[in-house]
CSV table of C-alpha atoms in Angstrom, one decimal:
chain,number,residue,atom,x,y,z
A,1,UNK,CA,-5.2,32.0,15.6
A,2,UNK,CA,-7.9,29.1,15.3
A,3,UNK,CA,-11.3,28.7,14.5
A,4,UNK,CA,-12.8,27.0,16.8
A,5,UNK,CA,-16.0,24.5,16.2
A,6,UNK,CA,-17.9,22.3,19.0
A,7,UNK,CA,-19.9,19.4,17.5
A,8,UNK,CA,-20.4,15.7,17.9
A,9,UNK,CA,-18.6,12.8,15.9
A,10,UNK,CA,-18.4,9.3,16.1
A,11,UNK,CA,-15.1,6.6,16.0
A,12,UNK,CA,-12.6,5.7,13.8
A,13,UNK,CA,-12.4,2.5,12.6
A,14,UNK,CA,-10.5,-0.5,13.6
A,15,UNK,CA,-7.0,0.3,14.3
A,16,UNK,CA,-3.0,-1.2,14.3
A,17,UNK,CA,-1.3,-3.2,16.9
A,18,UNK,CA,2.0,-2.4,18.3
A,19,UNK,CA,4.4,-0.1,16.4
A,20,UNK,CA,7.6,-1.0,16.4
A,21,UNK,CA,9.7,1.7,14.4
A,22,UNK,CA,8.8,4.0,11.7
A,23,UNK,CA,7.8,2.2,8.3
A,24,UNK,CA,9.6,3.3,5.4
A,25,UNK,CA,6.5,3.1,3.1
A,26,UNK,CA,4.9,6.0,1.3
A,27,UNK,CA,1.3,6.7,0.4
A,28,UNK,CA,1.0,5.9,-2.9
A,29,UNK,CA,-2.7,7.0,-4.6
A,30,UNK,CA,-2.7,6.3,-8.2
A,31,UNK,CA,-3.6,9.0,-10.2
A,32,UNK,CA,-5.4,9.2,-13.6
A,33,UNK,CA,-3.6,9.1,-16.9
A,34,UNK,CA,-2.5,12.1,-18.3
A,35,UNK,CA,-4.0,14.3,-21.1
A,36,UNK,CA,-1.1,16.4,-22.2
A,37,UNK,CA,2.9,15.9,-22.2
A,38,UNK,CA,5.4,18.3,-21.5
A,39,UNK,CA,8.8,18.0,-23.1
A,40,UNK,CA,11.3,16.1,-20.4
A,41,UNK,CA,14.4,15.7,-21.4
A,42,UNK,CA,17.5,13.0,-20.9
A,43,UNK,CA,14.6,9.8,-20.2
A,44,UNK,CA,17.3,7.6,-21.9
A,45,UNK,CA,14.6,6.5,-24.7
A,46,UNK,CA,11.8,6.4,-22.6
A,47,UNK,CA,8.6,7.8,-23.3
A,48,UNK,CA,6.2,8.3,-21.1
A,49,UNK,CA,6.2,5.7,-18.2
A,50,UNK,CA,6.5,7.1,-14.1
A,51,UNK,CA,8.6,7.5,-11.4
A,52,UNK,CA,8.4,5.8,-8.1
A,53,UNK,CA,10.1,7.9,-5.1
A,54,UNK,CA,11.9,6.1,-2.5
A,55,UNK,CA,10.7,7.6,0.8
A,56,UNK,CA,14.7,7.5,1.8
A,57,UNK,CA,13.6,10.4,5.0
A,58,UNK,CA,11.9,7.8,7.2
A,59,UNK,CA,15.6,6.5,7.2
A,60,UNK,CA,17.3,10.0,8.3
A,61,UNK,CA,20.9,8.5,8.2
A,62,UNK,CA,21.1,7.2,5.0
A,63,UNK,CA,22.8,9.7,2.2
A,64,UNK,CA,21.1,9.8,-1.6
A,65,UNK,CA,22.6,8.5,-3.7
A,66,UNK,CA,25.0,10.5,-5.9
A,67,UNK,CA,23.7,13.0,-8.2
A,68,UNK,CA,26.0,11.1,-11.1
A,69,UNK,CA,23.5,8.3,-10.6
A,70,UNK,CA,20.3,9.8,-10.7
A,71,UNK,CA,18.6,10.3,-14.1
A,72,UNK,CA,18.0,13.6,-15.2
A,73,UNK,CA,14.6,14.5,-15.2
A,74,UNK,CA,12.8,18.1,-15.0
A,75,UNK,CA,9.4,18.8,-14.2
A,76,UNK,CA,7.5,21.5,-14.0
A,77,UNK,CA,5.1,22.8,-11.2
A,78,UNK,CA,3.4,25.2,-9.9
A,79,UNK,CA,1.8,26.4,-6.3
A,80,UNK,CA,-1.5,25.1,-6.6
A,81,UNK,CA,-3.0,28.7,-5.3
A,82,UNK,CA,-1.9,30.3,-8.2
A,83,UNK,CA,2.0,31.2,-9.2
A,84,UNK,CA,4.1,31.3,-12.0
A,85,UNK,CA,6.1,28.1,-13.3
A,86,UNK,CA,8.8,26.5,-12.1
A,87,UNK,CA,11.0,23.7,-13.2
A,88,UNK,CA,12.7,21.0,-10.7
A,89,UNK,CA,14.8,18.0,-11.1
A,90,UNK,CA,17.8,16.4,-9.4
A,91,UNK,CA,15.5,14.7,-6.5
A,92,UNK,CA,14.8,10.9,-5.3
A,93,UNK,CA,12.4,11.3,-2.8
A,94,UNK,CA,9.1,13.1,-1.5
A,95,UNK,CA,11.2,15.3,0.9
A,96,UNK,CA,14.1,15.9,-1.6
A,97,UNK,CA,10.8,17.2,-3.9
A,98,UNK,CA,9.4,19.7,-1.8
A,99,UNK,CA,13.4,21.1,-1.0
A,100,UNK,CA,13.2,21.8,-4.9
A,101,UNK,CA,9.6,23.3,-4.7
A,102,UNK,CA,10.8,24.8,-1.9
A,103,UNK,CA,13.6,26.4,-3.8
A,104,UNK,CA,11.7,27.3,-7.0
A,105,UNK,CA,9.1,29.4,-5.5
A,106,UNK,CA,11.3,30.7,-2.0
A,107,UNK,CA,9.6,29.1,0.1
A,108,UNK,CA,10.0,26.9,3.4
A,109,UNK,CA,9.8,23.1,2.2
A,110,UNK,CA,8.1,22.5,5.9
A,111,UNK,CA,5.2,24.7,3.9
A,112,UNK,CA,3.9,22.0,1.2
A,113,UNK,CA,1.2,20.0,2.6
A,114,UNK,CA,1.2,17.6,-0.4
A,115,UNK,CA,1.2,17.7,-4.3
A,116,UNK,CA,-1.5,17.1,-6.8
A,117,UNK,CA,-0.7,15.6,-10.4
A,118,UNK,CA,-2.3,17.6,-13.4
A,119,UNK,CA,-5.0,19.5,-11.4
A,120,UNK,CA,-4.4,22.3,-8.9
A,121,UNK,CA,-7.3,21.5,-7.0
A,122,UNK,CA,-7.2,19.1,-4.0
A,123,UNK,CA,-8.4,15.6,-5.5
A,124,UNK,CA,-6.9,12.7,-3.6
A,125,UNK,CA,-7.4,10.7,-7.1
A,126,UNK,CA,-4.5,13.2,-7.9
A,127,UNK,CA,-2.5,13.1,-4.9
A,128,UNK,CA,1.3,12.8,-5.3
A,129,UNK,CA,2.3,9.5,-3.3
A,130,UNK,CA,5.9,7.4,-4.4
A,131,UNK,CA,4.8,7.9,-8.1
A,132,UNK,CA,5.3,10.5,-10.6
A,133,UNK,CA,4.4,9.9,-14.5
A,134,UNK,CA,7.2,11.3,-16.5
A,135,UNK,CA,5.3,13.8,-18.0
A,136,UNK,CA,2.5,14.8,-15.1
A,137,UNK,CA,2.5,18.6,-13.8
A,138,UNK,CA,3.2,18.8,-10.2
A,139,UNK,CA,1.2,21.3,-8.4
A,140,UNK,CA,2.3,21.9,-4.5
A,141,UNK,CA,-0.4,22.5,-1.9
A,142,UNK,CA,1.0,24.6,1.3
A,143,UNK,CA,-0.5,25.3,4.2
A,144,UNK,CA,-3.4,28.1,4.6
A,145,UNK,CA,-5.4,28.5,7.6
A,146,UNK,CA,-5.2,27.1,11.0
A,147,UNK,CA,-8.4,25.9,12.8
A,148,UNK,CA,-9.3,24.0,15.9
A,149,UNK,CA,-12.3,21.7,16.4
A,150,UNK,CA,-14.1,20.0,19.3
A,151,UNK,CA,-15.5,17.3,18.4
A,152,UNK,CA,-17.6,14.9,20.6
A,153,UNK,CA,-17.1,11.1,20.4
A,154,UNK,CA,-20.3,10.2,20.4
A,155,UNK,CA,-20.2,6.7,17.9
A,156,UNK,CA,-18.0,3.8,16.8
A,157,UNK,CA,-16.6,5.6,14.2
A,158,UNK,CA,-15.4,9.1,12.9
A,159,UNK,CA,-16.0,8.3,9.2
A,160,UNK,CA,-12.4,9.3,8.3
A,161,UNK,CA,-9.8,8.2,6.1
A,162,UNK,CA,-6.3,9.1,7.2
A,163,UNK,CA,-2.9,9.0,4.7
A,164,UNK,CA,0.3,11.0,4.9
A,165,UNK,CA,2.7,12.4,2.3
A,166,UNK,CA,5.5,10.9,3.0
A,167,UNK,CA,7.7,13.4,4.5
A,168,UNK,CA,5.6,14.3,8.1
A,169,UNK,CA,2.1,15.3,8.0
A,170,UNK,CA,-0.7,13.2,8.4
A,171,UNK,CA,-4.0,14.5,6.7
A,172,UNK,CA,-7.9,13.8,5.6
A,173,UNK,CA,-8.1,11.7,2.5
A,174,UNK,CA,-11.8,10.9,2.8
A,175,UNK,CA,-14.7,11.8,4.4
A,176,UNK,CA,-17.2,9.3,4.6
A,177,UNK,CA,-20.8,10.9,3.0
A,178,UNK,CA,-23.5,10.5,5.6
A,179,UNK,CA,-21.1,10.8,8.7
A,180,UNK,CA,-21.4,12.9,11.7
A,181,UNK,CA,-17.7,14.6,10.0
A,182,UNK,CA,-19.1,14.9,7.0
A,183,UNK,CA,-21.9,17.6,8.3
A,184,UNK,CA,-19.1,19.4,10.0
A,185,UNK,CA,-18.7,21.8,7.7
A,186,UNK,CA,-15.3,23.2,9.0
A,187,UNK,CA,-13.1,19.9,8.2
A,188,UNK,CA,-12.2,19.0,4.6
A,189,UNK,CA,-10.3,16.5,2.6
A,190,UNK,CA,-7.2,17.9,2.5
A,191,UNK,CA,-6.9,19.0,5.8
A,192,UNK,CA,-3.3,18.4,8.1
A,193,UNK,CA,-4.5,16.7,11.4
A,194,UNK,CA,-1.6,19.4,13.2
A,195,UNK,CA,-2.3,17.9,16.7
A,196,UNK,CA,-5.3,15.7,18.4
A,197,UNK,CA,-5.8,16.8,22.4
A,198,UNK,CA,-2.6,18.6,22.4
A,199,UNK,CA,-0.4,15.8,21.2
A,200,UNK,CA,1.4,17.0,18.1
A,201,UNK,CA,1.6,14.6,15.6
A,202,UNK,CA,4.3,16.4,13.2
A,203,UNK,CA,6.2,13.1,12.1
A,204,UNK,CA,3.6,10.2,13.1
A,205,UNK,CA,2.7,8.2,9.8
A,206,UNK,CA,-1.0,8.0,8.6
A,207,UNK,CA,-1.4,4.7,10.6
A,208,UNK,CA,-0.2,6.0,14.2
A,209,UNK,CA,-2.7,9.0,13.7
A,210,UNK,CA,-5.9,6.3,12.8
A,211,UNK,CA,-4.5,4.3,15.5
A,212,UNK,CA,-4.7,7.5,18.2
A,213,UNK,CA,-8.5,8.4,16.9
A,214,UNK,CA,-9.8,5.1,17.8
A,215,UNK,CA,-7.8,4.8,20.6
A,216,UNK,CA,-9.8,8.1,22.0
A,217,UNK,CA,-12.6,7.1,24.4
A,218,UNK,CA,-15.6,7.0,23.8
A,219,UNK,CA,-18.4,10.0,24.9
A,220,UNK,CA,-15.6,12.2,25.3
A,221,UNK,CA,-14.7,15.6,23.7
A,222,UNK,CA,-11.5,15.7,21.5
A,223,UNK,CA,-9.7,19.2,20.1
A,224,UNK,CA,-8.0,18.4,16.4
A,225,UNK,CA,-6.1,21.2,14.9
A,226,UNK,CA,-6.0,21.2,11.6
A,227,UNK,CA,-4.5,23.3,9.0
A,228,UNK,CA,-6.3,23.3,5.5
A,229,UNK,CA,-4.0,23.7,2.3
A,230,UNK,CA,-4.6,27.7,0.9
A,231,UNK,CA,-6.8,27.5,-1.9
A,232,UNK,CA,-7.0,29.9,-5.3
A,233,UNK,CA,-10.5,31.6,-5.6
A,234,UNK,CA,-12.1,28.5,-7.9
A,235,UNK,CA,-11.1,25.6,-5.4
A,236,UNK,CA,-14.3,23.9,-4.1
A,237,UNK,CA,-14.0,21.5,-0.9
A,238,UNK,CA,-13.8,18.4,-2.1
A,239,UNK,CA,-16.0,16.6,1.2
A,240,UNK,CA,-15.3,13.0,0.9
A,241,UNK,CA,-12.9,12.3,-1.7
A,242,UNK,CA,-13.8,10.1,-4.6
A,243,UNK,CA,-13.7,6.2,-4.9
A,244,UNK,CA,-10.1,5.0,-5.7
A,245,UNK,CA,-9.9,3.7,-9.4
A,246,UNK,CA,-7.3,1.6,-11.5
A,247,UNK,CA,-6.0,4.5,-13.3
A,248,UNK,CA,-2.3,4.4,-14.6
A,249,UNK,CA,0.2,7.7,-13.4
A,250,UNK,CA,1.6,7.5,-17.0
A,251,UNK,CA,1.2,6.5,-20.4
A,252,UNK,CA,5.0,4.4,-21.2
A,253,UNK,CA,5.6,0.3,-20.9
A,254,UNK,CA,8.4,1.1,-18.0
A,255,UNK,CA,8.6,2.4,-14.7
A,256,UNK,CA,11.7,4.3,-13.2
A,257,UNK,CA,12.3,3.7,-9.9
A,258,UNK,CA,14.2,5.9,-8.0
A,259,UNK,CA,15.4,4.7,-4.5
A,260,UNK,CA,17.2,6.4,-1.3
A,261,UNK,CA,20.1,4.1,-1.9
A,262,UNK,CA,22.0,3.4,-5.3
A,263,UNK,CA,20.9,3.9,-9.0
A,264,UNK,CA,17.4,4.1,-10.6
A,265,UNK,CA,16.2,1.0,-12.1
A,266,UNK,CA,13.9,0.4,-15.1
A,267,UNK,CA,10.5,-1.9,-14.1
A,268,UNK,CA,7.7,-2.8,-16.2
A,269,UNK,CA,4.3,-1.6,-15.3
A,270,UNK,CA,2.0,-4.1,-12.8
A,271,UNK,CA,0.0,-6.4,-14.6
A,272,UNK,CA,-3.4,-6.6,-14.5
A,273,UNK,CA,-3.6,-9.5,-11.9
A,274,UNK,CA,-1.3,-7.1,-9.4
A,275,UNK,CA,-3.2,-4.1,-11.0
A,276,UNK,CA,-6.2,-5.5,-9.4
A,277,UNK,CA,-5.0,-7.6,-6.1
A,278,UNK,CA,-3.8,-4.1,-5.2
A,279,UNK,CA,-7.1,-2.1,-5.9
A,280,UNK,CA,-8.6,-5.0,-3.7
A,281,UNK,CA,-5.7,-5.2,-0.8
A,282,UNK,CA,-5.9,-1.2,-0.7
A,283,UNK,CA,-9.8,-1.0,-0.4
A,284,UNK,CA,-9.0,-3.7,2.8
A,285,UNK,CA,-6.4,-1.5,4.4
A,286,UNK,CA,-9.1,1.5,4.8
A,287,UNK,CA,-12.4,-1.1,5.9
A,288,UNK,CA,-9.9,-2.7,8.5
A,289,UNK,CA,-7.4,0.5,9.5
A,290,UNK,CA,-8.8,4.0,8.2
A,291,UNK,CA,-6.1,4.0,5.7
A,292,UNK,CA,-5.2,3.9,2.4
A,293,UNK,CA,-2.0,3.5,0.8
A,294,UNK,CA,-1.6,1.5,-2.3
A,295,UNK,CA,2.3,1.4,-1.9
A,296,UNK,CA,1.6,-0.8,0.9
A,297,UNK,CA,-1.1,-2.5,-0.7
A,298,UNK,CA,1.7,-3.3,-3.7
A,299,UNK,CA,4.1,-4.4,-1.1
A,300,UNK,CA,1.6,-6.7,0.6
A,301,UNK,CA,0.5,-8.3,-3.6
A,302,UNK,CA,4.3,-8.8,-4.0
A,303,UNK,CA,5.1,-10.7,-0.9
A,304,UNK,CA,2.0,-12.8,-1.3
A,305,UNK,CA,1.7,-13.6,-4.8
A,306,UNK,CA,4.1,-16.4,-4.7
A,307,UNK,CA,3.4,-17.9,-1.3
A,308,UNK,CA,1.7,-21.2,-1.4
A,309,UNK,CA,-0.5,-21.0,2.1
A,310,UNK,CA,-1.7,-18.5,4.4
A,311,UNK,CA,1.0,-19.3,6.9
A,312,UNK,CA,3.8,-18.9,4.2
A,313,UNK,CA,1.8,-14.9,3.1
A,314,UNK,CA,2.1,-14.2,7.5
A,315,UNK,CA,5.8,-14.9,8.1
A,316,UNK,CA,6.8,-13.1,5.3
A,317,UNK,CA,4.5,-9.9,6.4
A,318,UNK,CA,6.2,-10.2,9.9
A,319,UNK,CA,9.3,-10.1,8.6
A,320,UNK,CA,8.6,-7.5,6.3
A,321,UNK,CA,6.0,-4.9,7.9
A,322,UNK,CA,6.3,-6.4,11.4
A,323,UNK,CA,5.7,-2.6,12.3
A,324,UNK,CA,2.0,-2.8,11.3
A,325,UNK,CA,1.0,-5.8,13.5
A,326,UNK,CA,-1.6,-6.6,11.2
A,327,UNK,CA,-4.3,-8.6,13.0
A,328,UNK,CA,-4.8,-12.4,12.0
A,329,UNK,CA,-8.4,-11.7,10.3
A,330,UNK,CA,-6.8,-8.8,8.1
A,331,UNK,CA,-3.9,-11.2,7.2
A,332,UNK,CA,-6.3,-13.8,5.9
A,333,UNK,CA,-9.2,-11.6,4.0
A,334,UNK,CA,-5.1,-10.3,2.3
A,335,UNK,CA,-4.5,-13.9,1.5
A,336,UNK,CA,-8.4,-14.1,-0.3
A,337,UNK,CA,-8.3,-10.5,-2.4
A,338,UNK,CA,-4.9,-11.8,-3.6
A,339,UNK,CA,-6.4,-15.3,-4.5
A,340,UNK,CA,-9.6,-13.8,-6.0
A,341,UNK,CA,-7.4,-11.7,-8.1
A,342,UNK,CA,-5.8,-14.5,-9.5
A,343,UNK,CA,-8.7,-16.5,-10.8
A,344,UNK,CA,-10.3,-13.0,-12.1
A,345,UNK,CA,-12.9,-12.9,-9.0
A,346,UNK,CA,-14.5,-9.3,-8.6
């Protein structure tokens, strides 16, 4: 059954062009360091450091790669409503993950929402994107109660910021403080967006959901259905999510990389020149398209740190991310944040 809520909202804001097919890009919010280790074994001399998960599901025909060639690391994790723990390894992507949470807890892998790092609580500094620190506690987040919402479009914008996990469900990373969403007391960070006017969006990627919300017209009433994660009796709401930082997942030099196709490979940590161009490019990515996604945002530093002009930085984003369709204005405010971050502009 859903709740349902009637109350007015405004817009989202300014959205994608044409999609072409499904990007193979995971959210990736970094989370902050971690203040305890857990023993994980077979790390081949390295201590500390993180691993990056290949998404490897948008890309449903593709096999893993063999279990020989995947390092063997165990974590441990628990539900994040309370339950005892459980250790998992042997996976290489976000939906491999939660088919071992699944497992360890006997549970559907279609019911984890998303995963926290080192809190149970639902802090999207926390959230589980394409990164895991070596030694970071995983705690899963599956789904609770169902609600529905009308919401009336009654302003330019909705005050939301979408992501996904990777693996299927869009949901609320932020909530703007001040917005008509924010004093709608029923929708939370946290929250699956299940289906807007019907339209399920099971599958759509964070940027096809902000895309549909601005697309809505405008003094019209919209239905969402959420589903909020279930929460253990001392989870607060977090309402708008905090202010993304520069906080490393782990504590080691390297990072391991695991990938959909072939073997894991070793990579040293960003610098601080990426560390910030990627802060900068991420913070653009929710003004312009109600997301945020620092995977992309790394992608987008990498292919433009090297190009010489802005022409150069577009090409090689068409070729790359032609599924975005990232607007000319976007493409060249990307071009300045990566330039300021090279001369150590704030």
């Amino acid at each position: 059954m859903y709740n349902k809520t009637k109350i007015a909202a405004p817009k989202m804001p300014l959205g994608l062009g044409r999609r072409k097919k499904a990007s193979p890009l995971v959210e990736n919010e970094e989370a902050e360091p971690i203040r305890a280790g857990l023993n994980v074994p077979g790390l081949g001399g390295l201590d500390g450091g993180r691993v990056s998960l290949g998404e490897g599901a948008a890309h449903e025909g593709l096999p893993p790669p063999p279990t020989s060639l995947r390092p063997r690391l165990i974590f441990h994790t628990q539900l994040a409503h309370g339950s005892p723990t459980g250790r998992i390894e042997g996976f290489s992507n976000v939906r491999e993950l939660y088919a071992k949470i699944g497992e360890a807890f006997g549970i559907p892998p279609t019911e984890v929402m998303f995963c926290t790092l080192n809190t149970h609580k639902v802090d999207m500094d926390k959230l589980l994107g394409g990164q895991i620190g070596l030694e970071d506690f995983i705690f899963a987040h599956v789904k609770g109660q169902r609600k529905a919402v009308e919401v009336f479009k009654g302003e330019d914008a909705l005050g939301l910021t979408i992501t996904d996990n990777g693996a299927g469900y869009a949901f609320i990373k932020r909530i703007r403080e001040g917005s008509i969403i924010h004093q709608i007391q029923v929708i939370n960070v946290g929250d699956m967006i299940e289906s807007i006017n019907g339209q399920i969006l099971i599958g759509c990627r964070h940027y096809e959901v902000a895309k549909m919300l601005k697309e809505l017209p405008k003094g019209k009433t919209f239905v969402l259905k959420l589903v909020e994660p279930l929460k253990a009796f001392d989870m607060i709401s977090q309402r708008s999510g905090s202010k993304s930082g520069s906080a490393q997942l782990g504590t080691g030099r390297g990072t391991l990389r695991l990938r959909s196709k072939g073997p894991a490979t070793v990579e040293e940590l960003p610098s601080a020149f990426e560390e910030k161009a990627i802060e900068k490019v991420d913070d653009l990515l929710e003004s312009y398209m109600g997301i945020r996604d620092s995977e992309l945002a790394a992608t987008m530093v990498e292919l433009g740190k090297d190009k010489k002009n802005p022409d150069e930085f577009a090409e090689a984003l068409d070729e790359t991310l032609g599924d975005f369709a990232f607007p000319d204005e976007f493409v060249f405010d990307v071009w300045g944040a990566i330039g300021d971050a090279k001369v150590g502009r704030v």
